[in-house]
PDB file of C-alpha atoms and ligand atoms in Angstrom:
ATOM      1  CA  MET A   9      18.398 -63.380   2.471  1.00 86.00           C
ATOM      2  CA  GLU A  10      16.253 -61.769  -0.238  1.00 94.00           C
ATOM      3  CA  GLY A  11      12.514 -61.190  -0.039  1.00 96.00           C
ATOM      4  CA  TRP A  12      11.920 -62.973  -3.394  1.00 96.00           C
ATOM      5  CA  HIS A  13      13.542 -66.173  -1.950  1.00 96.00           C
ATOM      6  CA  GLY A  14      11.230 -69.040  -1.124  1.00 96.00           C
ATOM      7  CA  TRP A  15       8.397 -68.221  -3.510  1.00 97.00           C
ATOM      8  CA  ASP A  16       9.322 -70.889  -6.162  1.00 97.00           C
ATOM      9  CA  ALA A  17       9.105 -73.601  -3.437  1.00 95.00           C
ATOM     10  CA  TYR A  18       5.905 -72.154  -2.050  1.00 94.00           C
ATOM     11  CA  ALA A  19       4.158 -72.035  -5.421  1.00 95.00           C
ATOM     12  CA  PRO A  20       2.466 -75.528  -5.366  1.00 91.00           C
ATOM     13  CA  PHE A  21       0.921 -74.749  -1.964  1.00 90.00           C
ATOM     14  CA  TYR A  22       0.148 -71.058  -2.312  1.00 93.00           C
ATOM     15  CA  ASP A  23      -3.447 -71.425  -3.517  1.00 91.00           C
ATOM     16  CA  TRP A  24      -4.179 -74.239  -1.030  1.00 86.00           C
ATOM     17  CA  GLU A  25      -3.065 -72.113   1.936  1.00 85.00           C
ATOM     18  CA  ASN A  26      -4.573 -68.875   0.781  1.00 88.00           C
ATOM     19  CA  ALA A  27      -8.027 -70.408   0.250  1.00 86.00           C
ATOM     20  CA  ARG A  28      -7.837 -70.821   4.057  1.00 81.00           C
ATOM     21  CA  THR A  29      -6.589 -67.332   4.825  1.00 83.00           C
ATOM     22  CA  VAL A  30      -7.185 -64.254   2.661  1.00 84.00           C
ATOM     23  CA  GLY A  31      -9.469 -66.036   0.232  1.00 87.00           C
ATOM     24  CA  ARG A  32     -11.176 -63.572  -2.161  1.00 93.00           C
ATOM     25  CA  ARG A  33     -12.091 -60.813   0.199  1.00 95.00           C
ATOM     26  CA  ASP A  34      -9.774 -58.191  -1.318  1.00 97.00           C
ATOM     27  CA  ILE A  35     -10.922 -58.755  -4.956  1.00 98.00           C
ATOM     28  CA  PRO A  36     -13.850 -56.282  -5.050  1.00 98.00           C
ATOM     29  CA  PHE A  37     -11.455 -53.514  -3.830  1.00 98.00           C
ATOM     30  CA  TRP A  38      -8.977 -54.192  -6.659  1.00 98.00           C
ATOM     31  CA  ARG A  39     -11.782 -54.647  -9.208  1.00 98.00           C
ATOM     32  CA  LYS A  40     -13.211 -51.251  -8.351  1.00 98.00           C
ATOM     33  CA  HIS A  41      -9.744 -49.552  -8.956  1.00 98.00           C
ATOM     34  CA  VAL A  42      -9.177 -51.442 -12.261  1.00 98.00           C
ATOM     35  CA  LEU A  43     -12.548 -50.515 -13.584  1.00 98.00           C
ATOM     36  CA  SER A  44     -12.325 -46.852 -12.692  1.00 98.00           C
ATOM     37  CA  SER A  45      -8.766 -46.599 -14.108  1.00 98.00           C
ATOM     38  CA  GLY A  46      -9.909 -48.039 -17.494  1.00 97.00           C
ATOM     39  CA  GLY A  47      -6.442 -49.631 -17.763  1.00 95.00           C
ATOM     40  CA  PRO A  48      -3.884 -50.618 -18.669  1.00 97.00           C
ATOM     41  CA  ALA A  49      -3.165 -51.762 -15.108  1.00 98.00           C
ATOM     42  CA  LEU A  50      -0.131 -53.469 -13.682  1.00 98.00           C
ATOM     43  CA  GLU A  51      -0.051 -55.874 -10.660  1.00 98.00           C
ATOM     44  CA  LEU A  52       3.211 -56.124  -8.861  1.00 98.00           C
ATOM     45  CA  GLY A  53       3.924 -59.683  -7.701  1.00 98.00           C
ATOM     46  CA  CYS A  54       0.857 -61.319  -9.290  1.00 98.00           C
ATOM     47  CA  GLY A  55       1.831 -64.796  -7.955  1.00 98.00           C
ATOM     48  CA  THR A  56      -0.525 -67.538  -9.045  1.00 98.00           C
ATOM     49  CA  GLY A  57      -3.091 -65.019 -10.385  1.00 97.00           C
ATOM     50  CA  ARG A  58      -5.306 -65.037  -7.281  1.00 97.00           C
ATOM     51  CA  VAL A  59      -6.026 -61.332  -7.938  1.00 98.00           C
ATOM     52  CA  LEU A  60      -5.041 -60.977 -11.534  1.00 98.00           C
ATOM     53  CA  ILE A  61      -7.492 -63.503 -12.946  1.00 97.00           C
ATOM     54  CA  PRO A  62     -10.710 -61.962 -11.510  1.00 97.00           C
ATOM     55  CA  LEU A  63      -9.401 -58.567 -12.640  1.00 98.00           C
ATOM     56  CA  ALA A  64      -8.819 -59.842 -16.184  1.00 97.00           C
ATOM     57  CA  ARG A  65     -12.506 -60.872 -16.302  1.00 96.00           C
ATOM     58  CA  THR A  66     -13.451 -57.171 -16.180  1.00 97.00           C
ATOM     59  CA  GLY A  67     -12.078 -56.974 -19.774  1.00 97.00           C
ATOM     60  CA  VAL A  68      -9.668 -54.158 -18.798  1.00 98.00           C
ATOM     61  CA  ARG A  69      -6.093 -54.743 -19.964  1.00 97.00           C
ATOM     62  CA  VAL A  70      -4.056 -56.018 -17.011  1.00 98.00           C
ATOM     63  CA  VAL A  71      -0.446 -57.099 -16.743  1.00 98.00           C
ATOM     64  CA  GLY A  72       0.822 -59.357 -13.934  1.00 98.00           C
ATOM     65  CA  LEU A  73       4.479 -59.246 -13.097  1.00 98.00           C
ATOM     66  CA  ASP A  74       6.312 -61.653 -10.816  1.00 98.00           C
ATOM     67  CA  ARG A  75       9.898 -62.765 -10.305  1.00 98.00           C
ATOM     68  CA  SER A  76       9.093 -66.449  -9.493  1.00 98.00           C
ATOM     69  CA  ARG A  77       8.961 -68.742 -12.528  1.00 98.00           C
ATOM     70  CA  GLN A  78       6.945 -71.306 -10.518  1.00 98.00           C
ATOM     71  CA  MET A  79       4.322 -68.846  -9.251  1.00 98.00           C
ATOM     72  CA  LEU A  80       3.892 -67.571 -12.911  1.00 98.00           C
ATOM     73  CA  GLY A  81       3.634 -71.172 -14.132  1.00 98.00           C
ATOM     74  CA  HIS A  82       0.613 -71.651 -11.859  1.00 97.00           C
ATOM     75  CA  ALA A  83      -0.897 -68.413 -13.040  1.00 98.00           C
ATOM     76  CA  ARG A  84      -0.439 -69.422 -16.663  1.00 97.00           C
ATOM     77  CA  ARG A  85      -2.119 -72.770 -16.128  1.00 96.00           C
ATOM     78  CA  ARG A  86      -5.039 -71.195 -14.184  1.00 95.00           C
ATOM     79  CA  MET A  87      -5.464 -68.565 -16.986  1.00 96.00           C
ATOM     80  CA  ARG A  88      -5.591 -71.368 -19.639  1.00 94.00           C
ATOM     81  CA  ARG A  89      -8.384 -73.104 -17.693  1.00 93.00           C
ATOM     82  CA  ALA A  90     -10.300 -69.925 -16.865  1.00 91.00           C
ATOM     83  CA  SER A  91     -12.549 -68.191 -19.370  1.00 89.00           C
ATOM     84  CA  GLY A  92     -12.505 -64.444 -20.096  1.00 91.00           C
ATOM     85  CA  THR A  93      -8.840 -63.776 -19.300  1.00 92.00           C
ATOM     86  CA  ASP A  94      -7.664 -62.716 -22.741  1.00 93.00           C
ATOM     87  CA  SER A  95      -7.031 -59.160 -21.468  1.00 95.00           C
ATOM     88  CA  ALA A  96      -4.293 -60.406 -19.114  1.00 97.00           C
ATOM     89  CA  ARG A  97      -0.620 -60.759 -19.816  1.00 97.00           C
ATOM     90  CA  LEU A  98       2.063 -62.266 -17.571  1.00 98.00           C
ATOM     91  CA  VAL A  99       5.618 -60.875 -17.407  1.00 98.00           C
ATOM     92  CA  ARG A 100       8.599 -62.224 -15.509  1.00 98.00           C
ATOM     93  CA  GLY A 101      10.629 -59.506 -13.849  1.00 98.00           C
ATOM     94  CA  ASP A 102      11.674 -57.850 -10.642  1.00 98.00           C
ATOM     95  CA  ILE A 103       9.629 -55.014  -9.139  1.00 98.00           C
ATOM     96  CA  ARG A 104      12.801 -53.146  -8.332  1.00 98.00           C
ATOM     97  CA  SER A 105      13.492 -52.580 -12.057  1.00 97.00           C
ATOM     98  CA  LEU A 106      10.331 -52.984 -13.999  1.00 97.00           C
ATOM     99  CA  PRO A 107      11.029 -54.358 -17.494  1.00 95.00           C
ATOM    100  CA  PHE A 108       8.827 -51.912 -19.449  1.00 93.00           C
ATOM    101  CA  SER A 109       9.802 -49.127 -21.839  1.00 81.00           C
ATOM    102  CA  THR A 110      10.118 -45.554 -20.571  1.00 67.00           C
ATOM    103  CA  GLN A 111       6.586 -44.635 -21.595  1.00 65.00           C
ATOM    104  CA  ALA A 112       4.791 -47.825 -20.504  1.00 67.00           C
ATOM    105  CA  ASP A 113       1.784 -45.684 -19.720  1.00 89.00           C
ATOM    106  CA  PHE A 114       0.005 -47.697 -17.016  1.00 97.00           C
ATOM    107  CA  ARG A 115      -2.929 -45.790 -15.536  1.00 97.00           C
ATOM    108  CA  LEU A 116      -2.925 -47.901 -12.419  1.00 98.00           C
ATOM    109  CA  VAL A 117      -0.181 -49.886 -10.613  1.00 98.00           C
ATOM    110  CA  MET A 118      -1.300 -52.187  -7.761  1.00 98.00           C
ATOM    111  CA  ALA A 119       0.756 -53.859  -5.041  1.00 98.00           C
ATOM    112  CA  PRO A 120      -1.621 -56.217  -3.280  1.00 98.00           C
ATOM    113  CA  TYR A 121      -1.209 -58.265  -0.133  1.00 97.00           C
ATOM    114  CA  GLY A 122       1.998 -56.833   1.275  1.00 97.00           C
ATOM    115  CA  VAL A 123       4.228 -57.400  -1.788  1.00 98.00           C
ATOM    116  CA  LEU A 124       6.215 -54.330  -0.877  1.00 98.00           C
ATOM    117  CA  GLN A 125       7.062 -56.024   2.341  1.00 98.00           C
ATOM    118  CA  SER A 126       9.073 -58.613   0.377  1.00 98.00           C
ATOM    119  CA  LEU A 127      11.574 -55.814  -0.198  1.00 98.00           C
ATOM    120  CA  LEU A 128      13.851 -56.360   2.808  1.00 97.00           C
ATOM    121  CA  ARG A 129      15.967 -53.160   2.578  1.00 96.00           C
ATOM    122  CA  ASP A 130      15.176 -49.493   2.319  1.00 96.00           C
ATOM    123  CA  GLN A 131      17.120 -49.130  -0.930  1.00 97.00           C
ATOM    124  CA  ASP A 132      14.874 -51.884  -2.495  1.00 97.00           C
ATOM    125  CA  LEU A 133      11.765 -49.933  -1.631  1.00 98.00           C
ATOM    126  CA  ARG A 134      13.291 -46.778  -2.985  1.00 98.00           C
ATOM    127  CA  ARG A 135      14.204 -48.471  -6.310  1.00 98.00           C
ATOM    128  CA  THR A 136      10.722 -50.010  -6.600  1.00 98.00           C
ATOM    129  CA  LEU A 137       8.912 -46.696  -5.973  1.00 98.00           C
ATOM    130  CA  LEU A 138      11.070 -44.909  -8.644  1.00 96.00           C
ATOM    131  CA  SER A 139      10.498 -47.737 -11.095  1.00 97.00           C
ATOM    132  CA  VAL A 140       6.682 -47.580 -10.548  1.00 97.00           C
ATOM    133  CA  HIS A 141       6.848 -43.777 -11.028  1.00 96.00           C
ATOM    134  CA  HIS A 142       8.646 -44.438 -14.285  1.00 94.00           C
ATOM    135  CA  VAL A 143       6.001 -46.744 -15.833  1.00 95.00           C
ATOM    136  CA  LEU A 144       2.962 -44.851 -14.508  1.00 96.00           C
ATOM    137  CA  ARG A 145       1.228 -42.260 -16.631  1.00 95.00           C
ATOM    138  CA  ALA A 146       1.224 -38.703 -15.116  1.00 94.00           C
ATOM    139  CA  GLY A 147      -1.846 -38.524 -12.900  1.00 95.00           C
ATOM    140  CA  GLY A 148      -2.045 -42.333 -12.601  1.00 97.00           C
ATOM    141  CA  LEU A 149      -2.689 -44.161  -9.344  1.00 98.00           C
ATOM    142  CA  PHE A 150      -0.404 -46.388  -7.335  1.00 98.00           C
ATOM    143  CA  VAL A 151      -2.467 -48.418  -4.846  1.00 98.00           C
ATOM    144  CA  MET A 152      -0.804 -50.624  -2.304  1.00 98.00           C
ATOM    145  CA  GLU A 153      -1.730 -52.929   0.545  1.00 98.00           C
ATOM    146  CA  LEU A 154       0.459 -53.304   3.600  1.00 97.00           C
ATOM    147  CA  VAL A 155      -0.123 -56.163   5.947  1.00 95.00           C
ATOM    148  CA  PRO A 156       0.335 -54.566   9.328  1.00 91.00           C
ATOM    149  CA  ASP A 157       0.197 -57.565  11.664  1.00 85.00           C
ATOM    150  CA  VAL A 158       3.570 -59.276  10.684  1.00 87.00           C
ATOM    151  CA  PRO A 159       5.462 -57.786  13.562  1.00 82.00           C
ATOM    152  CA  ARG A 160       2.649 -58.768  15.978  1.00 83.00           C
ATOM    153  CA  TRP A 161       3.116 -62.497  15.288  1.00 85.00           C
ATOM    154  CA  ARG A 162       4.418 -64.176  18.403  1.00 87.00           C
ATOM    155  CA  GLU A 163       7.539 -66.282  17.872  1.00 89.00           C
ATOM    156  CA  TYR A 164       6.795 -69.995  17.808  1.00 86.00           C
ATOM    157  CA  ASP A 165       8.516 -73.151  16.701  1.00 88.00           C
ATOM    158  CA  GLN A 166       7.174 -75.981  14.595  1.00 85.00           C
ATOM    159  CA  ARG A 167       3.429 -75.379  14.980  1.00 87.00           C
ATOM    160  CA  VAL A 168       0.953 -77.236  12.772  1.00 83.00           C
ATOM    161  CA  SER A 169      -0.872 -74.420  11.008  1.00 78.00           C
ATOM    162  CA  HIS A 170      -3.017 -76.200   8.488  1.00 76.00           C
ATOM    163  CA  LEU A 171      -3.987 -79.662   7.675  1.00 79.00           C
ATOM    164  CA  GLY A 172      -6.254 -80.767   4.785  1.00 79.00           C
ATOM    165  CA  ARG A 173      -6.561 -81.997   1.265  1.00 81.00           C
ATOM    166  CA  ARG A 174      -6.243 -80.300  -2.066  1.00 75.00           C
ATOM    167  CA  ARG A 175      -9.597 -79.788  -3.855  1.00 72.00           C
ATOM    168  CA  GLY A 176     -10.338 -82.951  -5.915  1.00 73.00           C
ATOM    169  CA  GLY A 177      -6.977 -84.405  -4.895  1.00 77.00           C
ATOM    170  CA  THR A 178      -6.095 -87.546  -2.857  1.00 80.00           C
ATOM    171  CA  ALA A 179      -2.919 -86.251  -1.081  1.00 84.00           C
ATOM    172  CA  THR A 180      -3.210 -84.780   2.374  1.00 89.00           C
ATOM    173  CA  ILE A 181      -1.166 -81.745   3.052  1.00 89.00           C
ATOM    174  CA  SER A 182       0.156 -80.383   6.369  1.00 89.00           C
ATOM    175  CA  LEU A 183       1.952 -77.181   7.044  1.00 90.00           C
ATOM    176  CA  VAL A 184       4.279 -76.947  10.039  1.00 91.00           C
ATOM    177  CA  GLU A 185       5.491 -73.410  10.576  1.00 90.00           C
ATOM    178  CA  SER A 186       7.972 -71.516  12.742  1.00 94.00           C
ATOM    179  CA  VAL A 187       8.037 -67.757  13.192  1.00 94.00           C
ATOM    180  CA  ARG A 188      11.063 -65.610  14.129  1.00 95.00           C
ATOM    181  CA  GLN A 189      11.098 -61.897  14.680  1.00 95.00           C
ATOM    182  CA  ASP A 190      14.343 -60.024  13.830  1.00 94.00           C
ATOM    183  CA  ARG A 191      13.421 -56.642  15.293  1.00 92.00           C
ATOM    184  CA  SER A 192      16.784 -55.080  14.678  1.00 92.00           C
ATOM    185  CA  ARG A 193      16.237 -55.567  10.902  1.00 92.00           C
ATOM    186  CA  GLN A 194      12.433 -55.115  11.007  1.00 93.00           C
ATOM    187  CA  LEU A 195      11.952 -58.569   9.614  1.00 95.00           C
ATOM    188  CA  THR A 196       9.562 -61.411  10.307  1.00 95.00           C
ATOM    189  CA  VAL A 197      10.720 -64.813   9.039  1.00 96.00           C
ATOM    190  CA  PHE A 198       8.389 -67.729   8.418  1.00 94.00           C
ATOM    191  CA  GLU A 199      10.072 -71.092   8.156  1.00 95.00           C
ATOM    192  CA  GLN A 200       7.585 -73.507   6.479  1.00 93.00           C
ATOM    193  CA  ALA A 201       7.517 -77.200   5.950  1.00 93.00           C
ATOM    194  CA  PHE A 202       4.729 -78.487   3.727  1.00 91.00           C
ATOM    195  CA  THR A 203       4.315 -82.289   3.737  1.00 92.00           C
ATOM    196  CA  GLU A 204       2.238 -84.078   1.042  1.00 89.00           C
ATOM    197  CA  ARG A 205       1.234 -87.625   1.969  1.00 90.00           C
ATOM    198  CA  ARG A 206      -0.183 -90.056  -0.556  1.00 87.00           C
ATOM    199  CA  GLY A 207      -0.576 -93.616   0.864  1.00 86.00           C
ATOM    200  CA  ARG A 208       2.771 -94.537   2.282  1.00 88.00           C
ATOM    201  CA  HIS A 209       4.600 -91.904   0.297  1.00 92.00           C
ATOM    202  CA  GLN A 210       5.419 -88.539   1.706  1.00 92.00           C
ATOM    203  CA  ARG A 211       7.503 -85.595   0.613  1.00 91.00           C
ATOM    204  CA  THR A 212       8.409 -82.487   2.578  1.00 93.00           C
ATOM    205  CA  HIS A 213       9.098 -79.065   1.011  1.00 92.00           C
ATOM    206  CA  ARG A 214      11.017 -76.623   3.294  1.00 95.00           C
ATOM    207  CA  PHE A 215      11.531 -72.974   2.642  1.00 95.00           C
ATOM    208  CA  SER A 216      11.631 -69.560   4.393  1.00 97.00           C
ATOM    209  CA  LEU A 217       9.826 -66.329   3.583  1.00 97.00           C
ATOM    210  CA  ALA A 218      10.794 -63.003   5.064  1.00 97.00           C
ATOM    211  CA  PHE A 219       8.713 -59.900   5.313  1.00 97.00           C
ATOM    212  CA  ARG A 220       9.698 -56.401   6.369  1.00 96.00           C
ATOM    213  CA  THR A 221       7.644 -54.284   8.740  1.00 94.00           C
ATOM    214  CA  LEU A 222       7.038 -50.843   7.202  1.00 94.00           C
ATOM    215  CA  SER A 223       5.640 -47.963   9.191  1.00 94.00           C
ATOM    216  CA  LEU A 224       3.148 -45.754   7.425  1.00 95.00           C
ATOM    217  CA  ARG A 225       5.509 -42.836   7.926  1.00 95.00           C
ATOM    218  CA  GLN A 226       8.333 -44.690   6.137  1.00 95.00           C
ATOM    219  CA  VAL A 227       6.088 -45.558   3.220  1.00 97.00           C
ATOM    220  CA  THR A 228       4.405 -42.209   2.814  1.00 97.00           C
ATOM    221  CA  GLY A 229       7.724 -40.345   3.171  1.00 98.00           C
ATOM    222  CA  ARG A 230       9.357 -42.577   0.584  1.00 98.00           C
ATOM    223  CA  LEU A 231       6.377 -42.122  -1.784  1.00 98.00           C
ATOM    224  CA  ARG A 232       6.569 -38.336  -1.560  1.00 98.00           C
ATOM    225  CA  ARG A 233      10.251 -38.382  -2.216  1.00 97.00           C
ATOM    226  CA  ALA A 234       9.653 -40.605  -5.291  1.00 97.00           C
ATOM    227  CA  GLY A 235       7.208 -38.033  -6.784  1.00 97.00           C
ATOM    228  CA  PHE A 236       3.758 -39.254  -5.469  1.00 98.00           C
ATOM    229  CA  THR A 237       1.114 -37.415  -3.519  1.00 98.00           C
ATOM    230  CA  ILE A 238      -0.873 -39.358  -0.943  1.00 98.00           C
ATOM    231  CA  GLU A 239      -4.460 -39.313  -1.839  1.00 97.00           C
ATOM    232  CA  ARG A 240      -6.123 -41.538   0.734  1.00 96.00           C
ATOM    233  CA  LEU A 241      -5.414 -43.996   3.497  1.00 98.00           C
ATOM    234  CA  GLU A 242      -7.919 -46.699   4.217  1.00 98.00           C
ATOM    235  CA  GLY A 243      -8.185 -49.394   6.964  1.00 97.00           C
ATOM    236  CA  ASP A 244     -10.386 -52.044   5.230  1.00 97.00           C
ATOM    237  CA  TYR A 245     -11.470 -53.083   1.713  1.00 97.00           C
ATOM    238  CA  GLU A 246     -14.743 -51.198   2.056  1.00 96.00           C
ATOM    239  CA  GLY A 247     -13.166 -47.730   2.491  1.00 95.00           C
ATOM    240  CA  GLY A 248     -13.165 -47.687   6.317  1.00 96.00           C
ATOM    241  CA  PRO A 249     -10.764 -45.256   8.034  1.00 96.00           C
ATOM    242  CA  TRP A 250      -7.093 -45.976   8.543  1.00 96.00           C
ATOM    243  CA  THR A 251      -5.978 -46.668  12.134  1.00 95.00           C
ATOM    244  CA  ALA A 252      -2.710 -48.113  13.327  1.00 92.00           C
ATOM    245  CA  ASP A 253      -4.444 -51.362  14.352  1.00 93.00           C
ATOM    246  CA  ALA A 254      -6.701 -51.635  11.270  1.00 95.00           C
ATOM    247  CA  GLN A 255      -6.959 -55.094   9.728  1.00 90.00           C
ATOM    248  CA  THR A 256      -5.093 -53.886   6.623  1.00 95.00           C
ATOM    249  CA  TRP A 257      -3.479 -50.648   5.456  1.00 97.00           C
ATOM    250  CA  LEU A 258      -4.360 -49.401   2.007  1.00 98.00           C
ATOM    251  CA  VAL A 259      -2.459 -46.443   0.611  1.00 98.00           C
ATOM    252  CA  VAL A 260      -3.718 -44.620  -2.487  1.00 98.00           C
ATOM    253  CA  ALA A 261      -1.004 -42.457  -4.118  1.00 98.00           C
ATOM    254  CA  ARG A 262      -0.986 -40.404  -7.282  1.00 98.00           C
ATOM    255  CA  ARG A 263       1.900 -39.726  -9.608  1.00 96.00           C
ATOM    256  CA  ALA A 264       2.208 -35.981  -9.734  1.00 88.00           C
ATOM    257  CA  ARG A 265       1.399 -34.616 -13.178  1.00 75.00           C
TER     258      ARG A 265
HETATM  259  C1  SAM B  16       2.237 -62.352  -1.171  1.00 50.43           C
HETATM  260  S1  SAM B  16       2.538 -62.988  -2.830  1.00 50.43           S
HETATM  261  C2  SAM B  16       1.183 -62.111  -3.570  1.00 50.43           C
HETATM  262  C3  SAM B  16       0.668 -62.810  -4.783  1.00 50.43           C
HETATM  263  C4  SAM B  16      -0.663 -62.195  -5.346  1.00 50.43           C
HETATM  264  N1  SAM B  16      -0.489 -60.804  -5.618  1.00 50.43           N
HETATM  265  C5  SAM B  16      -1.805 -62.445  -4.305  1.00 50.43           C
HETATM  266  O1  SAM B  16      -2.247 -61.402  -3.741  1.00 50.43           O
HETATM  267  O2  SAM B  16      -2.146 -63.593  -4.091  1.00 50.43           O
HETATM  268  C6  SAM B  16       3.929 -62.137  -3.317  1.00 50.43           C
HETATM  269  C7  SAM B  16       4.468 -62.373  -4.672  1.00 50.43           C
HETATM  270  O3  SAM B  16       5.451 -61.398  -5.003  1.00 50.43           O
HETATM  271  C8  SAM B  16       6.593 -61.986  -5.660  1.00 50.43           C
HETATM  272  N2  SAM B  16       7.780 -61.183  -5.385  1.00 50.43           N
HETATM  273  C9  SAM B  16       8.434 -61.020  -4.230  1.00 50.43           C
HETATM  274  N3  SAM B  16       9.482 -60.242  -4.431  1.00 50.43           N
HETATM  275  C10 SAM B  16       9.518 -59.849  -5.717  1.00 50.43           C
HETATM  276  C11 SAM B  16      10.325 -59.062  -6.551  1.00 50.43           C
HETATM  277  N4  SAM B  16      11.445 -58.472  -5.972  1.00 50.43           N
HETATM  278  N5  SAM B  16      10.006 -58.891  -7.844  1.00 50.43           N
HETATM  279  C12 SAM B  16       8.954 -59.503  -8.367  1.00 50.43           C
HETATM  280  N6  SAM B  16       8.089 -60.332  -7.672  1.00 50.43           N
HETATM  281  C13 SAM B  16       8.377 -60.517  -6.395  1.00 50.43           C
HETATM  282  C14 SAM B  16       6.594 -63.393  -5.141  1.00 50.43           C
HETATM  283  O4  SAM B  16       7.226 -64.256  -6.116  1.00 50.43           O
HETATM  284  C15 SAM B  16       5.164 -63.720  -4.952  1.00 50.43           C
HETATM  285  O5  SAM B  16       4.569 -64.327  -6.009  1.00 50.43           O
END
């Protein structure tokens, strides 16, 4: 299994589900970093543009990169409908080997919402950090969010997690989910079945998503070895202190000059 598997199938449901979970509460945090960097800024794993589109509205040049054609398709359609997103560009690629020239010169690279946990092996994380180092200007910031609660999910089988309608749509959607912990490989695997019902018609989309548990020590050690210094650790989007059981882990690293 690869961490980028499953996202194409998830794409039509991603915004629906995330409106019920993370919502927009991390956006001011990323906006603050984009504005103080002045750009250009790169978002790793921009998905459907949940974060990228509000950032583009700052007017700062932002690039969103993702491997999933379907997630990028949603981002592209949302950008066409939204106003004030001219400063954003979408690029298809893999975060382990960023498709930018040697001197891409980003002042900021962002890894929101646990995207680094989609890297299922240590060598994938190592390659990604080196690749980020390569495209970041000397002195530039690499800011990442780790989702610390994935290993705390209890295993369960076939639980209905969400039920509702798409905004303005007629179909009802339900999500039935199973969770498995593979502690020997530090992986949490979500098996998802989204069913869309319209009248008597129904269609089920099944896929799995896997996330790796990363300890802070692993990440900071890897960052240092890739040529970054650790500037700050935070435990919420308002700059609260980092603790092991904080709601989120935010790491601010700087590329050494
Ligand atoms: C948790 S979503 C985050 C989307 C968006 N940043 C947000 O916060 O809503 C993770 C995204 O990372 C992408 N992704 C996962 N592994 C990747 C890889 N190796 N290279 C590029 N994109 C990847 C997935 O396709 C997915 O769109």
